[in-house]
Amino acid sequence: MGPFGETKNKTNAHKQRDDLKRNVSVTEHKTDLDELLQRLGVDPRRGLSSSDVKRLLDQVGCNLLTPPKQKPKWVRFLEELTGFFSLLLWAGAILCFIGYSIDRSEDHLFLGIVLVFVVVVTGIFSFVQNSKSESLMNSFKSMLPPKVKVLREGSTDEVLSTHIVPGDVVFVEGGDLIPADLRVLECSDNFQVDNAALTGESEPQKRKRECTHDDPLETQNLCFFGTQVPEGSAKGVVIATGDNTVMGRIAALAMSTKKEQTPINKEIHHFILIISGIAMFLGVLFFILNILIGTPYIENLVFMIGIIVANVPEGLLATVTVCLTLTAQRMHAKMVLVKNLEGVETLGSTSCICSDKTGTLTQNIMTVAKVVYGGEASFMTEDAPSSFTAGRKSYDLANECFRKLLRCSALCNVATFNESSKWEYEEDGVSKKLDASGNPIPCSFKGFLRQGDGSKLETILWKPVGNASECAMIKLVQSEATENKDFDVDHLRKEYPVKFVIPFNSKNKYQVHIHEMPNSQKQHVVQMKGAPERIISRCTHMLLNGKIVKMTPEERQNIEEQQEALSANGLRCLGFAEKELDPAVYHPNYQYATDTKEHNSPNFPIGEMINPTVEDSTGRIQNPVCTEGLVFLGLMALIDPPRPAVPPAVEKCKTAGVKVIMVTGDHPVTAQAIAYKVGILWSKTRGDMEKDNLRYGRSPGDVDYENPDDATAIVVPGHTISVDMSEEQWDFILGHTQIVFARTSPQQKLVIVENNQRQGHIVAVTGDGVNDSPAIKKADIGIAMGIMGSEVSKNAADMILLDDNFASIVKGVEEGRLIFDNLKKSIAYTIQSNIPEITPFLAFILFAIPLPLTTFLILAIDLGTDMIPAISMAYELPEADIMMRPPRNSKTDRLVTPRMISFSYGQIGFIQAMAGFFTYMVVLNDFGYPPSVLMNRGHSEMWGKQPFFCKFHKGHYVDINGIANPNLDPTYDAPTREFPFWFEASDGYIQDCGYPIFHSGSESDPGDGFQFQDSLTYNTGTRGKRAPTLESYLANEQQGYFEYVPWKGKTSQFWNNQFLYWDTNDKNGPMTLGTGVERQLYFTGRPAGLYSLCAANDGQLGHYYEDKSAVLRGAQFPADAIAKSEPLLFEIDGKRICDNEPAGATMTDRHYNATVFCNGQSNEPEHCRLINGYDDDDKPGFTRNRFQAFYCKNQCGQLLDVTDPSDIPFCDATGVTRCGPFVNGTCDNQCHDLCYPPPVFGDVTFGGANGENGYKQCLNVASSEVAYEALKHAQGAFFWFHRRRANRGVVSL
């Protein structure tokens, strides 16, 4: 598809999503029913035909919500592996593998593997955490009932709910789920639907046949897909199915809503841009510098990779993940389940909380908050214990009027307590707990639940069953039973058995029960409960001071005013009345009825208006008995009260600068009342100002005029806002500091969130219903209720409040702010190590010193020693003012700031780097390598891999026991095998050091038959690596540079005597010797023998070289080794190596391309004989060539330095030549104690390069090995300093 097609699709998608944001546009509720049925093509008495159903199924599809297009799991997993930070780590890994392919360094290989491992593991973790889209749609599917009863072709049948179509006539009853959007055709008087999931209304809503409102969500003749039927029954016609239902639009809106990038994700992205920019800048900068100073390109590339990788915070991803996980675990202990780890910090960045009311700010439990009953002179309003009244209880239980009010509320009531909830149960939840006598243990009526914030919420442990309002009444009555058993609900109902009932219905708006009183006359009493205006109008008397008195107009007005005041505060009022009947007329066997053959009204008093002459269609008239007035007992005002912990939590939000907005589907009056109670509103609203101005006739300019434009509080009904409003209108509304949105639709909630985000807020949204899911998903962090929340809202959310407590959100805000502060500390701590990690590379490149820190140790720091202290920052306690600060400004208060970079890099980083270099140099100096000999001697293929030569001023050569040889002057004499160590003593020091010049080798390969112990398999090929020659060793010695093995190294803990006689079969890291070593690595170290120029060129030195310099940066050699004034004499024990140049030879700094390798075979070139130890008369001899390999029986041992071949202890007593010293005049056949040069026995006895006949090839590697071990210990000291820093370092920003 071309770009224009893509643009068109995007435009259509945006348009479709904007349409979904608009309020539901449904007209079927206003359409004339006959016209609607005709349009749908259905006869309500017969239903649809089978052919119609088949046609409609083909036309509109099944009654299912269309799932969104899903990316394959492998694509989503791949996306997790290719996030921005992951790409940075991938780049680092690839660079490591490139480095390994160039120099075969295992450090690079291991680092690359670990980086890949880190990316894959964190990718798997993120993939598991973020796989939520499928479950979101599945939760919508759970709202569909499996089967539904339909009328088709004149008969009823049960069909799959997925197979119903528009026009189907369906039947629903109590307990059913509504299978599609319905228009009510017929229903019972008590038919109700629970719209809480759709609109957020806390109480079931009445439904009837007639249209009652233009708004489809407000009218009573529609039922919506996914809502529940608590009671009653109905017959309806399907007007919409699947995606076309109101719930389908919400599902589409929720699925099309894109999740906002979390603040912490933005911050990490910002940090990566900074750190990768620094890494690339430094890498390229020093690559260019290296080119300028002449570093070979391959070596330059390897170290550019090292610098870039050193800057990559390999452990950051794991550190952030672990820190967020630890915080999530702490939040779980506070009853907050975190689904999206990044949401932990998002909550801390929140500047605006859009909170649902029901179940979040309130308890979602209807409770009696106020009671009105007769006092001594008039009716009065008193508090009932609830969080709405701050737990106050001001009613007088001894008051007879109040006692009768309680009695009426318990008797005129069908709610009950679940019997099973009245007992204690074992852990299995089935078996009742028994006391010592074997009797079941009753459960307390009340108890306390511990909330996530640590507070305790008093709750009713007995579970009520029934209408929410009636449940609230029996809970109030039962709560007094602990002090007075007369108020036990079961006891009351047994004492007052019911005789007759008129159920509540929407027409009468009252409920009547007749009970038999527990007196000798078995007198009956009428109990009535209902809408206050209906109850008051039926009462002619009232109960005051325990006495029945006539209702006066003044008292009637007083009662009505109190009722209006309660309603104005969002409480739902119910009135109560009773009348004790004359036992002479209403005897125990009296037959109560709502109508009789003669009368169309009840045959007992209910206070109806007198209409004696009005007849119904059957000629019946009113029964005069029913007009007898009742006695008014009082009112009960109910509300879903706020949670006790919410007001202080909201106050804490204000202190923290977090704006709390109520967004509810409930009525404005109720929403406003709760908002005042919890502290979301605390001043006069704009609407109240306008009403008061109108009520009291105030005009602008009047002294007492209240200007609505000055109001800081506003209550916004949902019908006044829409997606089409301008930004200026939204800015006006959201500019208020106190805001309540009421009667909002799901679409409006989403738009409210979007406009808050447009203003720059980090928005948290709480909700429990399906209607909240689009806003929850759109929010920066969505929060669902764990107890009362729907599965849809839980799946759309980033975190779940397991206790449905708003106060837990505030605790989460504190934890989120804390984790941001702690992550800032962790990152500051982590990036401090970048300078100490980079500067070793820079020093290596600029000054060519031995590398102070390897990439492996960098990895050990980043993923080892640094990670644990960095993670430990997550345990830091909050600062005292953490909830007194305003929310952070995401544009200025970044996770990584210039100040932090300056502090971490420019100050702490350099201090740590200098301290690291200090420890590094101290350790090298302690092992015999002072700082003066380090610069320009640190080539990676020299230090620790080749012999090190130094010019000494005095000092002593000592043997393995530390005994000095007084006959050797280190200023002029070379060390011997018996006295290989240089000890500075009191007057000695090192003047200068260097390597032998590396002027041998070529790009070719030695061939398939190459065996490193067999000189005959060598040719001039060294795979591009350079090697020193025997002549370069001898040239150094001739100029006073001798092989350096520091006595300080001998006295170190790493010393091994075998360094003086190493078995070349054993793999050795620094020298790359040993069986199975790759050729690429073998030629980077010291070979198992000697290359010679003169032996390859018939005793001539200077005629076979290329016009290419042999000088290597970081491999400085003594300048005097290149003869400029006079030829050099290349001799071993006084015998010329370059014998065809008797006057001496002139060595250059050119690269020689003709050399031969000698390591002890008799059939090597003639000039190798002297190098190997053969003398002129073919008699076994012993040379002083300390650089050549030697051979030992069975195992490598110390090679004694014998100047005279006749001193070699041979034994001929048996006539057979054997080796070994004389022991008690006999020959010792054990030869493994002494070792000899190869010509002692020749090739036949030795058995060739493979060590046959029990002989081993050995080599003195002490000079290179001590340098290698000293460097490793110095690098370890550099690393150790980081470890100490990790153990003790505390960052304070």
Short mmCIF file of N, CA and C in Angstrom, two decimals, residues 603-680:
data_model
loop_
_atom_site.label_atom_id
_atom_site.label_comp_id
_atom_site.label_asym_id
_atom_site.label_seq_id
_atom_site.Cartn_x
_atom_site.Cartn_y
_atom_site.Cartn_z
N ASN A 603 -58.66 -3.56 52.35
CA ASN A 603 -59.69 -3.63 53.40
C ASN A 603 -59.08 -3.38 54.77
N PHE A 604 -58.06 -2.52 54.81
CA PHE A 604 -57.44 -2.12 56.07
C PHE A 604 -56.85 -0.72 55.87
N PRO A 605 -56.57 -0.02 56.93
CA PRO A 605 -56.12 1.38 56.83
C PRO A 605 -54.73 1.50 56.20
N ILE A 606 -54.67 2.39 55.17
CA ILE A 606 -53.36 2.73 54.60
C ILE A 606 -53.28 4.23 54.29
N GLY A 607 -54.29 5.01 54.73
CA GLY A 607 -54.24 6.46 54.59
C GLY A 607 -54.46 6.98 53.20
N GLU A 608 -55.27 6.28 52.40
CA GLU A 608 -55.51 6.77 51.04
C GLU A 608 -56.44 7.98 51.05
N MET A 609 -56.37 8.77 49.98
CA MET A 609 -57.26 9.93 49.85
C MET A 609 -58.69 9.41 49.65
N ILE A 610 -59.63 10.20 50.15
CA ILE A 610 -61.04 9.78 50.10
C ILE A 610 -61.61 10.06 48.72
N ASN A 611 -62.06 8.99 48.04
CA ASN A 611 -62.74 9.07 46.75
C ASN A 611 -63.91 8.09 46.78
N PRO A 612 -64.95 8.38 47.54
CA PRO A 612 -66.01 7.38 47.78
C PRO A 612 -66.87 7.08 46.58
N THR A 613 -66.94 7.99 45.65
CA THR A 613 -67.91 7.79 44.56
C THR A 613 -67.26 7.32 43.27
N VAL A 614 -65.96 7.22 43.25
CA VAL A 614 -65.28 6.84 42.02
C VAL A 614 -65.34 5.33 41.84
N GLU A 615 -65.90 4.92 40.71
CA GLU A 615 -66.00 3.49 40.41
C GLU A 615 -64.98 3.12 39.35
N ASP A 616 -64.53 1.84 39.43
CA ASP A 616 -63.63 1.37 38.36
C ASP A 616 -64.45 0.72 37.27
N SER A 617 -63.79 0.08 36.32
CA SER A 617 -64.50 -0.50 35.16
C SER A 617 -65.44 -1.63 35.55
N THR A 618 -65.25 -2.20 36.72
CA THR A 618 -66.12 -3.30 37.17
C THR A 618 -67.18 -2.82 38.15
N GLY A 619 -67.21 -1.52 38.41
CA GLY A 619 -68.21 -0.97 39.30
C GLY A 619 -67.82 -0.96 40.75
N ARG A 620 -66.60 -1.31 41.05
CA ARG A 620 -66.17 -1.33 42.44
C ARG A 620 -65.78 0.07 42.89
N ILE A 621 -65.94 0.31 44.19
CA ILE A 621 -65.62 1.62 44.73
C ILE A 621 -64.58 1.48 45.83
N GLN A 622 -64.15 2.60 46.34
CA GLN A 622 -63.11 2.61 47.38
C GLN A 622 -63.67 2.08 48.69
N ASN A 623 -62.86 1.29 49.37
CA ASN A 623 -63.22 0.81 50.70
C ASN A 623 -62.93 1.93 51.70
N PRO A 624 -63.92 2.41 52.41
CA PRO A 624 -63.68 3.55 53.32
C PRO A 624 -62.65 3.26 54.39
N VAL A 625 -62.45 1.98 54.70
CA VAL A 625 -61.48 1.64 55.76
C VAL A 625 -60.07 2.08 55.37
N CYS A 626 -59.75 2.00 54.08
CA CYS A 626 -58.37 2.28 53.64
C CYS A 626 -58.01 3.75 53.77
N THR A 627 -59.00 4.60 53.99
CA THR A 627 -58.71 6.05 54.08
C THR A 627 -58.33 6.47 55.49
N GLU A 628 -58.41 5.56 56.44
CA GLU A 628 -58.01 5.91 57.79
C GLU A 628 -56.52 6.25 57.82
N GLY A 629 -56.22 7.40 58.43
CA GLY A 629 -54.83 7.88 58.44
C GLY A 629 -53.91 7.04 59.31
N LEU A 630 -52.62 7.12 58.98
CA LEU A 630 -51.58 6.38 59.70
C LEU A 630 -50.85 7.33 60.65
N VAL A 631 -50.00 6.72 61.46
CA VAL A 631 -49.19 7.48 62.41
C VAL A 631 -47.76 7.58 61.86
N PHE A 632 -47.29 8.80 61.65
CA PHE A 632 -45.96 9.01 61.08
C PHE A 632 -44.89 8.73 62.16
N LEU A 633 -43.92 7.84 61.79
CA LEU A 633 -42.88 7.46 62.74
C LEU A 633 -41.57 8.22 62.51
N GLY A 634 -41.27 8.53 61.24
CA GLY A 634 -40.03 9.25 60.98
C GLY A 634 -39.46 8.91 59.62
N LEU A 635 -38.21 9.32 59.44
CA LEU A 635 -37.49 9.13 58.18
C LEU A 635 -36.16 8.45 58.45
N MET A 636 -35.71 7.74 57.44
CA MET A 636 -34.33 7.25 57.43
C MET A 636 -33.68 7.74 56.14
N ALA A 637 -32.49 8.34 56.28
CA ALA A 637 -31.76 8.86 55.12
C ALA A 637 -30.56 7.97 54.87
N LEU A 638 -30.46 7.47 53.64
CA LEU A 638 -29.42 6.51 53.30
C LEU A 638 -28.46 7.11 52.27
N ILE A 639 -27.25 6.62 52.33
CA ILE A 639 -26.25 7.02 51.35
C ILE A 639 -25.16 5.97 51.32
N ASP A 640 -24.47 5.93 50.19
CA ASP A 640 -23.25 5.13 50.13
C ASP A 640 -22.16 6.01 50.72
N PRO A 641 -21.73 5.76 51.95
CA PRO A 641 -20.88 6.71 52.66
C PRO A 641 -19.43 6.65 52.19
N PRO A 642 -18.70 7.74 52.39
CA PRO A 642 -17.27 7.72 52.02
C PRO A 642 -16.49 6.78 52.93
N ARG A 643 -15.41 6.28 52.40
CA ARG A 643 -14.53 5.46 53.23
C ARG A 643 -13.86 6.36 54.27
N PRO A 644 -13.69 5.88 55.48
CA PRO A 644 -13.13 6.74 56.53
C PRO A 644 -11.74 7.28 56.20
N ALA A 645 -10.96 6.50 55.44
CA ALA A 645 -9.58 6.92 55.16
C ALA A 645 -9.48 7.89 54.00
N VAL A 646 -10.60 8.12 53.28
CA VAL A 646 -10.53 8.96 52.09
C VAL A 646 -10.29 10.43 52.40
N PRO A 647 -11.04 11.08 53.33
CA PRO A 647 -10.80 12.50 53.58
C PRO A 647 -9.36 12.85 53.93
N PRO A 648 -8.70 12.12 54.86
CA PRO A 648 -7.29 12.45 55.09
C PRO A 648 -6.40 12.17 53.88
N ALA A 649 -6.77 11.16 53.08
CA ALA A 649 -5.99 10.87 51.88
C ALA A 649 -6.12 12.00 50.86
N VAL A 650 -7.33 12.52 50.69
CA VAL A 650 -7.54 13.65 49.77
C VAL A 650 -6.78 14.88 50.27
N GLU A 651 -6.80 15.07 51.58
CA GLU A 651 -6.05 16.20 52.16
C GLU A 651 -4.56 16.05 51.90
N LYS A 652 -4.09 14.83 51.96
CA LYS A 652 -2.68 14.58 51.69
C LYS A 652 -2.36 14.86 50.22
N CYS A 653 -3.31 14.55 49.34
CA CYS A 653 -3.12 14.86 47.92
C CYS A 653 -3.00 16.37 47.71
N LYS A 654 -3.84 17.13 48.41
CA LYS A 654 -3.77 18.59 48.28
C LYS A 654 -2.39 19.08 48.72
N THR A 655 -1.91 18.56 49.84
CA THR A 655 -0.60 18.96 50.34
C THR A 655 0.49 18.61 49.32
N ALA A 656 0.30 17.48 48.65
CA ALA A 656 1.29 17.02 47.68
C ALA A 656 1.12 17.68 46.32
N GLY A 657 0.12 18.56 46.19
CA GLY A 657 -0.09 19.25 44.92
C GLY A 657 -0.78 18.42 43.87
N VAL A 658 -1.44 17.34 44.29
CA VAL A 658 -2.15 16.47 43.35
C VAL A 658 -3.62 16.88 43.32
N LYS A 659 -4.10 17.17 42.14
CA LYS A 659 -5.49 17.58 41.97
C LYS A 659 -6.38 16.34 41.91
N VAL A 660 -7.45 16.32 42.73
CA VAL A 660 -8.38 15.19 42.74
C VAL A 660 -9.69 15.63 42.15
N ILE A 661 -10.09 14.98 41.06
CA ILE A 661 -11.34 15.29 40.38
C ILE A 661 -12.26 14.08 40.49
N MET A 662 -13.52 14.33 40.89
CA MET A 662 -14.49 13.24 40.93
C MET A 662 -15.16 13.14 39.57
N VAL A 663 -15.15 11.93 39.01
CA VAL A 663 -15.81 11.67 37.73
C VAL A 663 -16.73 10.48 37.95
N THR A 664 -18.03 10.72 38.00
CA THR A 664 -18.97 9.66 38.38
C THR A 664 -20.18 9.65 37.45
N GLY A 665 -20.81 8.51 37.41
CA GLY A 665 -22.06 8.41 36.66
C GLY A 665 -23.27 8.68 37.53
N ASP A 666 -23.04 8.96 38.83
CA ASP A 666 -24.13 9.20 39.76
C ASP A 666 -24.69 10.62 39.57
N HIS A 667 -25.77 10.90 40.31
CA HIS A 667 -26.45 12.19 40.18
C HIS A 667 -25.61 13.32 40.77
N PRO A 668 -25.74 14.52 40.20
CA PRO A 668 -24.92 15.65 40.67
C PRO A 668 -25.09 15.95 42.15
N VAL A 669 -26.33 15.85 42.67
CA VAL A 669 -26.55 16.19 44.07
C VAL A 669 -25.80 15.22 44.98
N THR A 670 -25.92 13.93 44.68
CA THR A 670 -25.21 12.92 45.48
C THR A 670 -23.71 13.08 45.34
N ALA A 671 -23.25 13.30 44.11
CA ALA A 671 -21.81 13.47 43.88
C ALA A 671 -21.27 14.66 44.65
N GLN A 672 -22.03 15.77 44.64
CA GLN A 672 -21.57 16.98 45.32
C GLN A 672 -21.51 16.75 46.82
N ALA A 673 -22.50 16.06 47.36
CA ALA A 673 -22.52 15.80 48.80
C ALA A 673 -21.31 14.98 49.23
N ILE A 674 -21.01 13.93 48.48
CA ILE A 674 -19.85 13.10 48.82
C ILE A 674 -18.56 13.89 48.63
N ALA A 675 -18.52 14.71 47.58
CA ALA A 675 -17.31 15.50 47.32
C ALA A 675 -17.00 16.44 48.48
N TYR A 676 -18.03 17.02 49.05
CA TYR A 676 -17.82 17.89 50.22
C TYR A 676 -17.34 17.06 51.41
N LYS A 677 -17.90 15.88 51.56
CA LYS A 677 -17.56 15.06 52.71
C LYS A 677 -16.10 14.59 52.66
N VAL A 678 -15.60 14.28 51.46
CA VAL A 678 -14.24 13.76 51.36
C VAL A 678 -13.20 14.85 51.13
N GLY A 679 -13.65 16.08 50.86
CA GLY A 679 -12.70 17.18 50.71
C GLY A 679 -12.33 17.51 49.29
N ILE A 680 -12.98 16.89 48.31
CA ILE A 680 -12.73 17.28 46.91
C ILE A 680 -13.31 18.67 46.65
#
